[in-house]
Tab-separated table of C-alpha atoms in Angstrom:
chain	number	residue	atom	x	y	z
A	21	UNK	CA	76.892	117.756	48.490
A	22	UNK	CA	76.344	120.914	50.062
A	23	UNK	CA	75.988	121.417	53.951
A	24	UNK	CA	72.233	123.246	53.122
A	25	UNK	CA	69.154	122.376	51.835
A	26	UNK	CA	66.394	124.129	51.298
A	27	UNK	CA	62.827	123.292	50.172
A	28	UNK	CA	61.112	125.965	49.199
A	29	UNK	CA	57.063	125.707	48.471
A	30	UNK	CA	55.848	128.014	46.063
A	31	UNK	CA	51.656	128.623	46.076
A	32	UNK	CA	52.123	130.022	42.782
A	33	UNK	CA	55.185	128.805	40.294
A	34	UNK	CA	55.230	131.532	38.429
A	35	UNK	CA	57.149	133.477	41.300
A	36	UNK	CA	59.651	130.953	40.880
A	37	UNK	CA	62.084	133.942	38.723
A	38	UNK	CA	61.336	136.619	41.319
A	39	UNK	CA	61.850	134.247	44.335
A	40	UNK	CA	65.324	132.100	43.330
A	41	UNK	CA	67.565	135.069	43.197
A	42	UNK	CA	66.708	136.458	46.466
A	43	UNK	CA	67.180	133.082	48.479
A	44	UNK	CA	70.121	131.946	46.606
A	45	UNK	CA	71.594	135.683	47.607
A	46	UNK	CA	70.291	135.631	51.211
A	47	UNK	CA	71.700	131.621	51.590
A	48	UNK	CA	75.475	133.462	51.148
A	49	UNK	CA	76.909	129.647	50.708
A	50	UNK	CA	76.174	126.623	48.503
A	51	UNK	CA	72.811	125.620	49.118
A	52	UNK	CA	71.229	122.937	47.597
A	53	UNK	CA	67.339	124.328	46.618
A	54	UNK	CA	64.858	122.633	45.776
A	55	UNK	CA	61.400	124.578	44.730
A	56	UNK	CA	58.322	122.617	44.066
A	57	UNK	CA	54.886	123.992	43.569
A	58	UNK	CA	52.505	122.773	46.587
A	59	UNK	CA	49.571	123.676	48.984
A	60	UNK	CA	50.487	125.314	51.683
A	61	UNK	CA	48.993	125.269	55.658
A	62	UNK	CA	48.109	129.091	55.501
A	63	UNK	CA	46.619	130.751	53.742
A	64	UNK	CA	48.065	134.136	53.608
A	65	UNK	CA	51.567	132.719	52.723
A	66	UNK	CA	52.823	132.417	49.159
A	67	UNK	CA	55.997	130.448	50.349
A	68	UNK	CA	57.317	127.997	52.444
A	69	UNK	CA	60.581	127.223	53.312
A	70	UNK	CA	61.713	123.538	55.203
A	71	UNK	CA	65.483	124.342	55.646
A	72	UNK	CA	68.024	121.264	56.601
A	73	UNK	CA	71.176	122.330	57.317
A	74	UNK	CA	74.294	119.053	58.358
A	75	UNK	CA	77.717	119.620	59.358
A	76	UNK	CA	80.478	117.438	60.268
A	77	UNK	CA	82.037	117.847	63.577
A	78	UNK	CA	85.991	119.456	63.164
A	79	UNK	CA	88.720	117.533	65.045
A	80	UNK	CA	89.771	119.345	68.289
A	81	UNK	CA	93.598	120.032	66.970
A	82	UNK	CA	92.078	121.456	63.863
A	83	UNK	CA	90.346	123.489	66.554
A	84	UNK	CA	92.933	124.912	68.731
A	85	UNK	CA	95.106	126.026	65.341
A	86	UNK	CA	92.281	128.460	64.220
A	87	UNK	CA	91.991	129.466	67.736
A	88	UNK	CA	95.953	130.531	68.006
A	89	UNK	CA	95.877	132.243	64.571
């Protein structure tokens, strides 16, 4: 699974095509997204976005080799 996930609320699903390329392009990694259509708190916004991100902690020798290359 990837490291990312994003939830992304859309007021109006049909700015689903226009809105997936630009946050798959600004994520730069794999990202898992999920877009659902919703209400949303505000209303000025046309999107929401409820980011998770996880990683798992890197063993200190792992560590110290990146740091001496």
């Amino acid at each position: 699974d990837p490291p990312f996930l994003m939830k992304v609320y859309l007021r109006d699903p049909r700015r689903l095509a226009e809105v997936a390329p630009v946050l798959e392009a600004w994520a730069g990694q794999p990202a898992q997204m999920l877009f659902l259509q919703g209400d949303i708190c505000r209303r000025e916004l046309e999107i929401e976005i409820e980011a998770h991100c996880s990683m798992s902690p890197r063993p200190k020798a792992r560590l110290r080799r990146a740091e001496q290359t």
